[in-house]
Coordinates of C-alpha atoms in Angstrom, one line a residue:
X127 CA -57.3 -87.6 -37.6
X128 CA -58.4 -91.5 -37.5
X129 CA -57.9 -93.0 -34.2
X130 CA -57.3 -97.0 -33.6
X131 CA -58.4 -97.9 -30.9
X132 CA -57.3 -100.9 -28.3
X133 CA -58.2 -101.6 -25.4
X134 CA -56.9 -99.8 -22.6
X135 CA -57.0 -96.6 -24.4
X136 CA -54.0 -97.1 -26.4
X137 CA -54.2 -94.8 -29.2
X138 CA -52.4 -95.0 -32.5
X139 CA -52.1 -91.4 -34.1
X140 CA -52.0 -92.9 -37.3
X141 CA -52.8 -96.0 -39.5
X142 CA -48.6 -96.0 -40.6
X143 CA -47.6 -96.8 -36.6
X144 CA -51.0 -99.1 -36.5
X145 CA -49.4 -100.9 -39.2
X146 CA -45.8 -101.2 -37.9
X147 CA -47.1 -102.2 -34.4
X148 CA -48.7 -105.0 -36.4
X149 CA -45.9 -106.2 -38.5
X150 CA -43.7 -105.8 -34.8
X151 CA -45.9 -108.2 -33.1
X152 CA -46.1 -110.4 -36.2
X153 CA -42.2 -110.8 -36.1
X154 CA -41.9 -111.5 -32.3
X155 CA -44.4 -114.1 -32.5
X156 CA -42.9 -115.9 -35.8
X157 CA -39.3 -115.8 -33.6
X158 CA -40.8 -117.4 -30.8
X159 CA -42.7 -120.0 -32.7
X160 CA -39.6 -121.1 -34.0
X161 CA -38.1 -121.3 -30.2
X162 CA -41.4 -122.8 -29.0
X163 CA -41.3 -125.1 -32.1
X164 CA -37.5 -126.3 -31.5
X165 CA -38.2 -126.6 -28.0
X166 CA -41.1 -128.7 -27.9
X167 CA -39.6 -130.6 -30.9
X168 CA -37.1 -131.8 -28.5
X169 CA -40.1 -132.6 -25.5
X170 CA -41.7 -134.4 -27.8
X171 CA -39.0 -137.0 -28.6
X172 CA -38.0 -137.3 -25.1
X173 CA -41.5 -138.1 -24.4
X174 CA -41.5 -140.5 -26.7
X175 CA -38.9 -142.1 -25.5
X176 CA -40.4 -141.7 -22.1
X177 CA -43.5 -144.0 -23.4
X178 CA -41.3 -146.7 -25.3
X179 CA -39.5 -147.3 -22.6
X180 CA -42.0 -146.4 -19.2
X181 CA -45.5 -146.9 -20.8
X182 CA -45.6 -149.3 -23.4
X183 CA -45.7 -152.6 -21.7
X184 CA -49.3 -150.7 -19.9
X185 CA -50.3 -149.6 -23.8
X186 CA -52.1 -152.9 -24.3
X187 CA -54.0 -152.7 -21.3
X188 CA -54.7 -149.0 -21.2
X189 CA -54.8 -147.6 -24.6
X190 CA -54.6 -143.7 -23.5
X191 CA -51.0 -144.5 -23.3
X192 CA -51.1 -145.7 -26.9
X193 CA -52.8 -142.4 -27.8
X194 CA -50.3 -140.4 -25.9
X195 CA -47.4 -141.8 -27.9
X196 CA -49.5 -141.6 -31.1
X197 CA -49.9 -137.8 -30.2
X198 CA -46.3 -137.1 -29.7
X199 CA -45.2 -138.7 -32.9
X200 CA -47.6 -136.5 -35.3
X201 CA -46.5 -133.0 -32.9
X202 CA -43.3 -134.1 -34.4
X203 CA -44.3 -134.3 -37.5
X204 CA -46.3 -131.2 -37.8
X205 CA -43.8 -129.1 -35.9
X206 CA -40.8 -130.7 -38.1
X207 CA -43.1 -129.8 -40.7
X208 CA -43.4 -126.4 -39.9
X209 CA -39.6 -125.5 -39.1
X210 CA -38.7 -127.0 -42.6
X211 CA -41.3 -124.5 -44.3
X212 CA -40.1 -122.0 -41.8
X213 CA -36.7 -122.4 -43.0
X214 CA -37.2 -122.8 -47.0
X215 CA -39.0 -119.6 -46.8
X216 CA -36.5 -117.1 -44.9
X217 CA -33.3 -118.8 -46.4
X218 CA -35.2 -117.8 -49.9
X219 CA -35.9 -114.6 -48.6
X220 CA -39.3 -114.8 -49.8
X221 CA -42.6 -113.3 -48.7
X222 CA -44.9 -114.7 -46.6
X223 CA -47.9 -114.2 -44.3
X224 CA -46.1 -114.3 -40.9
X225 CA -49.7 -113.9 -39.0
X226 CA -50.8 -117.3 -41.0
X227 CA -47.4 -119.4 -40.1
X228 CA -48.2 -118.1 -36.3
X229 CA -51.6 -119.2 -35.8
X230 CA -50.7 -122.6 -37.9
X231 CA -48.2 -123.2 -35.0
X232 CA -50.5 -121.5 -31.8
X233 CA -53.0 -123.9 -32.9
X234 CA -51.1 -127.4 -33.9
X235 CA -49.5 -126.2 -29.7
X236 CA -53.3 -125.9 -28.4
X237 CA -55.3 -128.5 -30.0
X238 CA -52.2 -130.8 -28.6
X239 CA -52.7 -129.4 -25.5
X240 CA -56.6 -129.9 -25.8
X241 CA -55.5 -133.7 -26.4
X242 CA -53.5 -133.7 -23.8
X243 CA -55.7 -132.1 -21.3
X244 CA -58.6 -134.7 -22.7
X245 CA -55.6 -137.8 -22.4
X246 CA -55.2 -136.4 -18.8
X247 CA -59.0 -136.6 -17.7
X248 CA -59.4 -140.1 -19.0
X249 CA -56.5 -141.5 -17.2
X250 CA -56.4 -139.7 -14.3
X251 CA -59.7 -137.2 -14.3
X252 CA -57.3 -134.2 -13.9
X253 CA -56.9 -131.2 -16.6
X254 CA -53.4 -129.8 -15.2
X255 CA -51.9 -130.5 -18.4
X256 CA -54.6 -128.3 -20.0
X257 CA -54.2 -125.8 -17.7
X258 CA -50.6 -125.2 -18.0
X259 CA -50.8 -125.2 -21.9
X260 CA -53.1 -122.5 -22.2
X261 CA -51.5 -120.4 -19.7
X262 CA -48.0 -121.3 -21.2
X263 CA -49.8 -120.2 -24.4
X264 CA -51.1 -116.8 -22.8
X265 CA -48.0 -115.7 -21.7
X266 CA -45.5 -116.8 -24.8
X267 CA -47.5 -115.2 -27.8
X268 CA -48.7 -111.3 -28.8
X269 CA -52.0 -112.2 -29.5
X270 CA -54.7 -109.7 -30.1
X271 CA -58.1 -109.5 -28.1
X272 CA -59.7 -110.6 -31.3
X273 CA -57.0 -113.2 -31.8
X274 CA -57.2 -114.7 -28.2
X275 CA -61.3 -114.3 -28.0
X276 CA -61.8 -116.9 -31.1
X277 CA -58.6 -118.9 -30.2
X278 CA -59.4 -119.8 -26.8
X279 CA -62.9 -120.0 -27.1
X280 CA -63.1 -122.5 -29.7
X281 CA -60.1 -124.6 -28.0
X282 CA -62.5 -124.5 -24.8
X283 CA -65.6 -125.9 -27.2
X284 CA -63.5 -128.3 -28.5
X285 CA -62.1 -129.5 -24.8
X286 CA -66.1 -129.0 -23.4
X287 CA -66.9 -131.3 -26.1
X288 CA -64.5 -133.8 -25.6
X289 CA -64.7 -133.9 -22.0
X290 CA -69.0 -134.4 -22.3
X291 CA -68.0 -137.9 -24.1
X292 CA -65.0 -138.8 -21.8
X293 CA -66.5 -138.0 -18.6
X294 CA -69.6 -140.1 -16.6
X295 CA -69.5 -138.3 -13.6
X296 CA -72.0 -135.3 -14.1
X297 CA -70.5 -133.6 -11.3
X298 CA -67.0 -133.9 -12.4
X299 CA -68.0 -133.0 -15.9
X300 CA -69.3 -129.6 -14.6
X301 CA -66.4 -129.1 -11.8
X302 CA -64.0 -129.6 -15.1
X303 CA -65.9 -126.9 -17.6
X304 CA -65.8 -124.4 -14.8
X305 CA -62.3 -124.7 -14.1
X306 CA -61.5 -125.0 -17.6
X307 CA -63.6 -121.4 -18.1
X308 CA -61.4 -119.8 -15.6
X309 CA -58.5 -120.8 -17.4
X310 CA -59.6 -120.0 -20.9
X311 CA -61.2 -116.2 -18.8
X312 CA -57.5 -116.0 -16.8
X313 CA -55.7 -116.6 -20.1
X314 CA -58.1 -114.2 -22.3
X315 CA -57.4 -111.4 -19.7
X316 CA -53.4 -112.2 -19.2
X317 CA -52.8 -112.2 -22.9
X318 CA -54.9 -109.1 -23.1
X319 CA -52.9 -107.7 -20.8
X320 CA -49.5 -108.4 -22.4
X321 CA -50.9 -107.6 -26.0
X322 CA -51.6 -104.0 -24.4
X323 CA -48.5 -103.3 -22.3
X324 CA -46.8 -104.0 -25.1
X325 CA -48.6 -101.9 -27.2
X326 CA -48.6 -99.1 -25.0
X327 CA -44.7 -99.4 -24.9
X328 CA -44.8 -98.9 -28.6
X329 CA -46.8 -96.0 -28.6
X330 CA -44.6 -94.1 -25.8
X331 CA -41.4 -95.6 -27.5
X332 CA -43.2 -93.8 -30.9
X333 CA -44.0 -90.8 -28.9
X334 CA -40.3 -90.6 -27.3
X335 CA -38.7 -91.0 -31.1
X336 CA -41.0 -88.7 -32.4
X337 CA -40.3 -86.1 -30.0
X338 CA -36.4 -86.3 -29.9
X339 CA -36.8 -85.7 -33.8
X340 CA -38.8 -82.8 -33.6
X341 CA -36.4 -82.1 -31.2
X342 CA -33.4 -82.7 -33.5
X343 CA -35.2 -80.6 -36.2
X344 CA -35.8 -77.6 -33.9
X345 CA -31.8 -77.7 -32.9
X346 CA -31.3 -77.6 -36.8
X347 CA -33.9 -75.0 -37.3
X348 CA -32.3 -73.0 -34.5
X349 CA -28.7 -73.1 -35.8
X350 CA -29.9 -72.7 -39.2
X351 CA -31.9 -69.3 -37.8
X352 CA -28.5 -68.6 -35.7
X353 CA -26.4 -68.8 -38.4
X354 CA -29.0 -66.6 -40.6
X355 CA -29.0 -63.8 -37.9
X356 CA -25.4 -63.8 -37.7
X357 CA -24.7 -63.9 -41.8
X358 CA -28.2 -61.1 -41.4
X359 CA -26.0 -58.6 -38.9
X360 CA -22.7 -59.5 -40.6
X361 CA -24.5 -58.6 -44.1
X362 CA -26.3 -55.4 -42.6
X363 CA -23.4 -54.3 -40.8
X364 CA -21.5 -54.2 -43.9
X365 CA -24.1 -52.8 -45.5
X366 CA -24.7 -49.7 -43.2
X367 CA -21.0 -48.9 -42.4
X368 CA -19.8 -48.3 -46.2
X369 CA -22.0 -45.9 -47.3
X370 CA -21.9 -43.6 -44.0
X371 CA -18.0 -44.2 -44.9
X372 CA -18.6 -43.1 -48.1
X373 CA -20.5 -40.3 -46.8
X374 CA -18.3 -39.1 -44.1
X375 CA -15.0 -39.2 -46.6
X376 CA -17.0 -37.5 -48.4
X377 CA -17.7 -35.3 -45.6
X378 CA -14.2 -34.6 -44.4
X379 CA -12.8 -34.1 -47.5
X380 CA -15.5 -31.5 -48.3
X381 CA -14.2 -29.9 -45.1
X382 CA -11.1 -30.0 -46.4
X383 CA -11.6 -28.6 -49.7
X384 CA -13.3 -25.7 -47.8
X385 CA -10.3 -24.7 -45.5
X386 CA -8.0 -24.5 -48.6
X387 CA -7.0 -22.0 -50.9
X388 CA -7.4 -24.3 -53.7
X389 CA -11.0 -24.5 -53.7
X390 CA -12.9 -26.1 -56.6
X391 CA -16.2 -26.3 -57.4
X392 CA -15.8 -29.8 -59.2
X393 CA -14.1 -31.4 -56.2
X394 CA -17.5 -30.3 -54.4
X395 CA -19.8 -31.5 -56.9
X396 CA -17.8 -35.3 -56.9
X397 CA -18.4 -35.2 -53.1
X398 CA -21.5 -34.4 -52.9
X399 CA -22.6 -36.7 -56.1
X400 CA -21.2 -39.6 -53.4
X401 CA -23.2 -38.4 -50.5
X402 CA -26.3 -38.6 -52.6
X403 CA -25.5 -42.2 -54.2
X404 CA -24.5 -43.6 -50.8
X405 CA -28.2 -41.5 -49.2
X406 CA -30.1 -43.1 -51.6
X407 CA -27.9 -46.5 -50.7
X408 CA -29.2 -46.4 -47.3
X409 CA -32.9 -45.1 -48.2
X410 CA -32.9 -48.6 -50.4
X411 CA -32.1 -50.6 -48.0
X412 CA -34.3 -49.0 -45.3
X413 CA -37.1 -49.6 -47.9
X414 CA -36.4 -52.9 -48.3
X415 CA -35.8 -54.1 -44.7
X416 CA -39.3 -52.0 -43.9
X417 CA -41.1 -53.6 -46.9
X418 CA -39.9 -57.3 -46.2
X419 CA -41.0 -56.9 -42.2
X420 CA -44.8 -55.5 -44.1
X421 CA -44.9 -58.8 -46.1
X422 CA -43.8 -60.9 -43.2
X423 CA -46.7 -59.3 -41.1
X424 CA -49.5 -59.3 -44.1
X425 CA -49.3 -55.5 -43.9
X426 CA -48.0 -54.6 -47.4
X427 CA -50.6 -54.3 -49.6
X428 CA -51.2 -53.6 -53.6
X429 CA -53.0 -51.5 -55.6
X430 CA -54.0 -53.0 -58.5
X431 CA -55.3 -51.0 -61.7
X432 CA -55.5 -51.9 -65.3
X433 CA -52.6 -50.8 -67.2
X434 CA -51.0 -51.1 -70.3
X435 CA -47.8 -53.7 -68.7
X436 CA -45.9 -53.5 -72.6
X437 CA -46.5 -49.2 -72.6
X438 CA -45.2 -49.5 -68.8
X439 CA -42.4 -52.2 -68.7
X440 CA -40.8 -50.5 -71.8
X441 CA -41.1 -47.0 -70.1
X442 CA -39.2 -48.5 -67.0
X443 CA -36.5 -50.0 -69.7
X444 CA -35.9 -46.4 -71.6
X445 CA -35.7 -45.0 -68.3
X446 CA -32.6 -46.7 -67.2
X447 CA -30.7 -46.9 -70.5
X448 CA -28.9 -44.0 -69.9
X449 CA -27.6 -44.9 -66.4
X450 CA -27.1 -48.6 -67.6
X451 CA -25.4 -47.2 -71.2
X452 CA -22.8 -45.5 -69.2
X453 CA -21.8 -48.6 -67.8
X454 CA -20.6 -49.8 -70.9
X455 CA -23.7 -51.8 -71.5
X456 CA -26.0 -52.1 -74.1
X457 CA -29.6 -52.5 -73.3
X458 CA -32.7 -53.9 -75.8
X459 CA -36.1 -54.1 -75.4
X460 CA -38.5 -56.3 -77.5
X461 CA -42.0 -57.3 -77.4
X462 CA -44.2 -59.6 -79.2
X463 CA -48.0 -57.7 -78.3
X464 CA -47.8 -54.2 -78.9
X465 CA -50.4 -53.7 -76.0
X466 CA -51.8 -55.9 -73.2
X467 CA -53.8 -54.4 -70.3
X468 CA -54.0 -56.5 -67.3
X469 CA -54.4 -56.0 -63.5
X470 CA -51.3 -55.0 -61.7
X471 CA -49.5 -51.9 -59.6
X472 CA -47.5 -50.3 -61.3
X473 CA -45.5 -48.9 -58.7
X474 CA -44.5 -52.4 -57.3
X475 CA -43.6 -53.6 -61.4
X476 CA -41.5 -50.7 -61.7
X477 CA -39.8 -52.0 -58.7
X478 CA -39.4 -55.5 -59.5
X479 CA -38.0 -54.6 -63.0
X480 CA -35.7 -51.7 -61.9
X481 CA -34.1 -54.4 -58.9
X482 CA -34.1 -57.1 -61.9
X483 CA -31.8 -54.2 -64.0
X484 CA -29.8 -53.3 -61.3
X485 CA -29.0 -56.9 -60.6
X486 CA -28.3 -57.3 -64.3
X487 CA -25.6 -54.3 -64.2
X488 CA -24.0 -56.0 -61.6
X489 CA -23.0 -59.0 -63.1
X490 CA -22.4 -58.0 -66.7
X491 CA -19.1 -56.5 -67.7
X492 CA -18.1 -54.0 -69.2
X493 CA -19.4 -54.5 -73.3
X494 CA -22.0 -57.2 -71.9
X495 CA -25.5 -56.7 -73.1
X496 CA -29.1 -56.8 -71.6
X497 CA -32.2 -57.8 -72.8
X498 CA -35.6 -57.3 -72.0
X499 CA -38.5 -58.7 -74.0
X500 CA -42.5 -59.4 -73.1
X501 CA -44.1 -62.0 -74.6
X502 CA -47.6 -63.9 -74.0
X503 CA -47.6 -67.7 -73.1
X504 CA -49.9 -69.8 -71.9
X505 CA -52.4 -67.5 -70.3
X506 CA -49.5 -65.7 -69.0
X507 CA -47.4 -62.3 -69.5
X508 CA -43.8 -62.9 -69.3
X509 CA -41.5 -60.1 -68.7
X510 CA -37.7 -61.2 -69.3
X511 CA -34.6 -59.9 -68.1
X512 CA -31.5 -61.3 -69.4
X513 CA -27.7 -60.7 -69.2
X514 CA -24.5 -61.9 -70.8
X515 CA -22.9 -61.8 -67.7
X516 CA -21.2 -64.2 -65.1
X517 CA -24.3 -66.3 -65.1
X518 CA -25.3 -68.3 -61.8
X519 CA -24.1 -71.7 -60.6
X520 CA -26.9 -74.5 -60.2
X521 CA -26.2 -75.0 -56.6
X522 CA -27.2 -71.4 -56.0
X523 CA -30.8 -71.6 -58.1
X524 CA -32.7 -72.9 -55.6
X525 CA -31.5 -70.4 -53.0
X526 CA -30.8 -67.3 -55.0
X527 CA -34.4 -66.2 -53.9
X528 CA -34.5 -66.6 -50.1
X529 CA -33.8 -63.4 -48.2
X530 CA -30.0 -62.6 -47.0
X531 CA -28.9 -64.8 -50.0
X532 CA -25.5 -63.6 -52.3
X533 CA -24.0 -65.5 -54.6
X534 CA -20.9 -63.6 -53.4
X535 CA -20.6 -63.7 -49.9
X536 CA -17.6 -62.3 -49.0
X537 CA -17.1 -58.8 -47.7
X538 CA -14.2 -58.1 -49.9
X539 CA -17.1 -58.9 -52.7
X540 CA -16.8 -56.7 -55.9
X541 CA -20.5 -56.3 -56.0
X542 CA -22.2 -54.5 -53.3
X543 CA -25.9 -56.0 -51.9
X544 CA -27.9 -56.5 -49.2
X545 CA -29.4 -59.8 -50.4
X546 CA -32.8 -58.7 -49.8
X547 CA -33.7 -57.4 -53.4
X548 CA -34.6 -61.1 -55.0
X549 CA -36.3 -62.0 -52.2
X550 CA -38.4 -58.6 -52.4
X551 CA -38.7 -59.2 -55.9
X552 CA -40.3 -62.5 -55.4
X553 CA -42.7 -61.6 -52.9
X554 CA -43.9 -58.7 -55.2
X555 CA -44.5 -60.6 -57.8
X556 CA -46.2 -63.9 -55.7
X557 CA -48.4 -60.8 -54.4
X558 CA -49.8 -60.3 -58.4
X559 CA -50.5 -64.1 -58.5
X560 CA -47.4 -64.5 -60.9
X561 CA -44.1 -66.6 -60.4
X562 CA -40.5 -65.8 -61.1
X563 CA -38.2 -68.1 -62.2
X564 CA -34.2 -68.4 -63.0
X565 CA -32.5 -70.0 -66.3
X566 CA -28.5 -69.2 -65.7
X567 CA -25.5 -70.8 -66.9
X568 CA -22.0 -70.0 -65.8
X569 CA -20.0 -68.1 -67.9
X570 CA -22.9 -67.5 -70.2
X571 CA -25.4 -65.0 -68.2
X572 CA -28.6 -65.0 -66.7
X573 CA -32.2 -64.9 -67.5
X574 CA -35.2 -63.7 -65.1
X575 CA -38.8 -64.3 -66.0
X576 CA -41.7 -63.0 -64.7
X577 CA -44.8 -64.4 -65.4
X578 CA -47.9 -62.1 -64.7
X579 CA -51.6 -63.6 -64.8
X580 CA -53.6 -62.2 -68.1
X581 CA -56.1 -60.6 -66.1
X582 CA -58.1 -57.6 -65.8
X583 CA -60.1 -56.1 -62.8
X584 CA -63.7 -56.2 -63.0
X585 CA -66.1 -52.5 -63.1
X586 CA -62.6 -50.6 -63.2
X587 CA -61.7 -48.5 -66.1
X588 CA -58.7 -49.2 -68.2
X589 CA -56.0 -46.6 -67.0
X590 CA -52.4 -44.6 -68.4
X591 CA -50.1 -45.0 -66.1
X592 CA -48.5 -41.8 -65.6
X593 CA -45.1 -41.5 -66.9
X594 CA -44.4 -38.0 -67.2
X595 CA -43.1 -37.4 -63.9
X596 CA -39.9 -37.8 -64.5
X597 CA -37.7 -36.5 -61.5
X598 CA -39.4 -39.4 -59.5
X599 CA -38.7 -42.1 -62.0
X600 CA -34.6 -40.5 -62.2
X601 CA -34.9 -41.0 -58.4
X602 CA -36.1 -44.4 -57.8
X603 CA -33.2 -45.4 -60.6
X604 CA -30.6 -43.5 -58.8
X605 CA -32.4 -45.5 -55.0
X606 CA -32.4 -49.3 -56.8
X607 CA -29.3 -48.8 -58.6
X608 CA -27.1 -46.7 -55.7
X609 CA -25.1 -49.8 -54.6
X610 CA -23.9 -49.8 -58.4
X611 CA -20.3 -47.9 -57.9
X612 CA -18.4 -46.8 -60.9

């Protein structure tokens, strides 16, 4: 990061606050020009009146006097001069160089003072009116050490110079330079000094601000991460208790059936067809809260092969028709290659399509109907999963993906889910380099589109993935789609 420097060792983190600071000692300095400016205005008149009525009959003999009243007339002048532009300009609202309009003013106030501290020496040999300009001058304006270096030293050139022509006395002359250096060295440091307290209040005020917003976003952060814990245990809770409610129903009423005379084998097979669905509810979400911590620690890992992704998304499809047909809705698959072999794991795709089905199911009615096509675009393959069903409102687009996120939150809700699946499924598919994205309208369906990079794994051979094992495929259908109830 850039550092800016002053002296002192105040530090500016960066070149935005260097700027503001800047601007900040530009305004102060254009307020109090106009203070200073109406102020000595008024001084100005009153010293001219001071002359017309004290001085003038001495004019004629001593013309400093003259001079002096000369001097006070053009300071009004200029300074009216500068008030009226001053005024035009901010009533007009218009842009100007506030740094220019200062130093205009700083330097019609010091090259008066010069006069004055020159008028001083050759009627009296004193400089106190000199002195107490520049000081006065030190202490009113933000000027920096730049700023104060070149002002001061070329009003003390242009009082040195004066003063060689006024003054005879050699002695004198160099009694009057010296002082005059202190002054212009005690002013130099005093403004120095100011310019940097007050810049070292800006930083610490910058500091302070930007701490009590980090502040302020950490106390948001928190409640946002208090408010996701408690939705998380709410959510989970929920999640646990009704399928080892299920099961134990289940349980009791098998015990029941057992004890009676009117045992039947079919009333056995119904109970223990719940106890499975609502195991393999549990072993799902087990998976997923185990495989979302892995992520989150950069210990879930892919194996990638080359595969045909149209032979092995359309395997996953026939798969669950029949579960899906029995819902009462109609599944099609389409594809525009007939074969595309790219790098992927086909374990993890059979995942991310089975949780994009079972999503599907859950939101399409009865008679709805789900497609899923492939399709190459741009240097991409782009597996699409769409419904007819309740669709997705926009507010919940942006969010549908982050973890613990249902669009029905309720615990009355008619569709069961952990709100982990999308979130899974987008960290699967960020793992294969690809991106998932959401087109929905309410009352219309849903469409999810994965989009798989076009790539193949160099020195590996192309490879089948194995699809004949069917008892494992019926079981990871039965595991994603188990929080499906009929």
């Amino acid at each position: 990061m850039i550092k800016y420097i002053l002296p002192k060792k105040v530090v500016f983190d960066n070149y935005e606050d260097r700027i503001e600071f800047d601007e900040m000692i530009a305004e102060n300095n254009i307020n109090r020009c106009r203070d200073v400016g109406v102020i000595l205005l008024h001084i100005n008149i009153i010293l001219i009146l001071v002359d017309l009525f004290l001085y003038k009959p001495m004019s004629d003999e001593i013309v400093s006097y003259k001079y002096l009243y000369y001097s006070h007339i053009i300071v009004i002048i200029l300074i009216s001069l500068w008030l009226i532009a001053f005024k035009i300009i901010t009533t007009n609202k218009k842009k100007f160089n506030k740094r220019l309009m200062n130093h205009i003013l700083i330097n019609i106030i010091i090259y008066w003072c010069v006069f004055m501290g020159l008028n001083s020496i050759y009627i009296s040999g004193h400089i106190l009116a000199y002195i107490i300009s520049i000081f006065g001058i030190s202490l009113v304006f933000y000027l920096s050490p730049i700023e104060s270096f070149v002002t001061y030293l070329i009003s003390f050139v242009v009082f040195v110079s004066g003063m060689i022509f006024i003054v005879s006395d050699v002695k004198q002359l160099y009694s009057n330079i010296i002082n005059s250096a202190f002054v212009i060295l005690a002013s130099f440091f005093g403004s120095n000094l100011i310019y940097t307290s007050y810049a070292k209040e800006f930083v610490n005020n910058k500091i302070i601000l930007k701490s009590k917003i980090e502040l302020e976003k950490s106390n948001i952060k928190l409640k946002e991460y208090e408010k996701l814990r408690t939705d998380f245990f709410a959510n989970i809770s929920h999640e646990l208790r009704t399928p080892l409610n299920m099961i134990y129903c289940s349980y009791q009423m098998m015990d029941l059936t057992l004890k009676s005379d009117n045992f039947q084998k079919n009333s056995m097979n119904k109970y223990l067809k719940v106890m499975k669905q609502n195991t393999f509810r549990l072993i799902r979400l087990i998976n997923n809260l185990i495989d979302i911590t892995k992520i989150d620690d950069s210990m879930f890992e892919i194996k990638l092969i080359n595969c045909d992704i149209v032979q092995l998304v359309e395997d996953i499809t026939n798969s669950a028709s029949e579960f899906i047909k029995n819902k009462g809705i109609e599944l099609y698959f389409d594809t525009q290659i007939e074969e595309r072999i790219i790098a992927c794991d086909p374990d993890k795709i059979e995942r991310i399509i089975l949780n994009l089905l079972s999503n599907a199911v859950k939101f399409t009615p009865e008679g709805g109907k789900i497609f899923v096509s492939i399709y190459l675009k741009d240097n991409n393959i782009n597996i699409s999963v769409k419904d007819t069903g309740i669709g997705i409102d926009d507010s919940m687009k942006e969010l549908i993906f982050d973890r613990f996120i249902q669009v029905d939150k309720s615990i009355s809700r008619n569709r069961e889910g952990s709100g982990i699946g999308l979130s899974l499924v987008k960290s699967l598919v960020k793992m294969h380099n690809g991106l998932i994205t959401l087109n929905s309208v309410i009352g219309q369906g849903s469409e999810f589109i994965v989009s798989l990079p076009d790539i193949k794994i160099k020195d590996k051979n192309e490879q089948d993935y194995v699809t004949d094992f069917m008892n494992q495929r019926v079981e990871k259908i039965s595991i994603e789609f188990s929080d499906i109830y009929e």
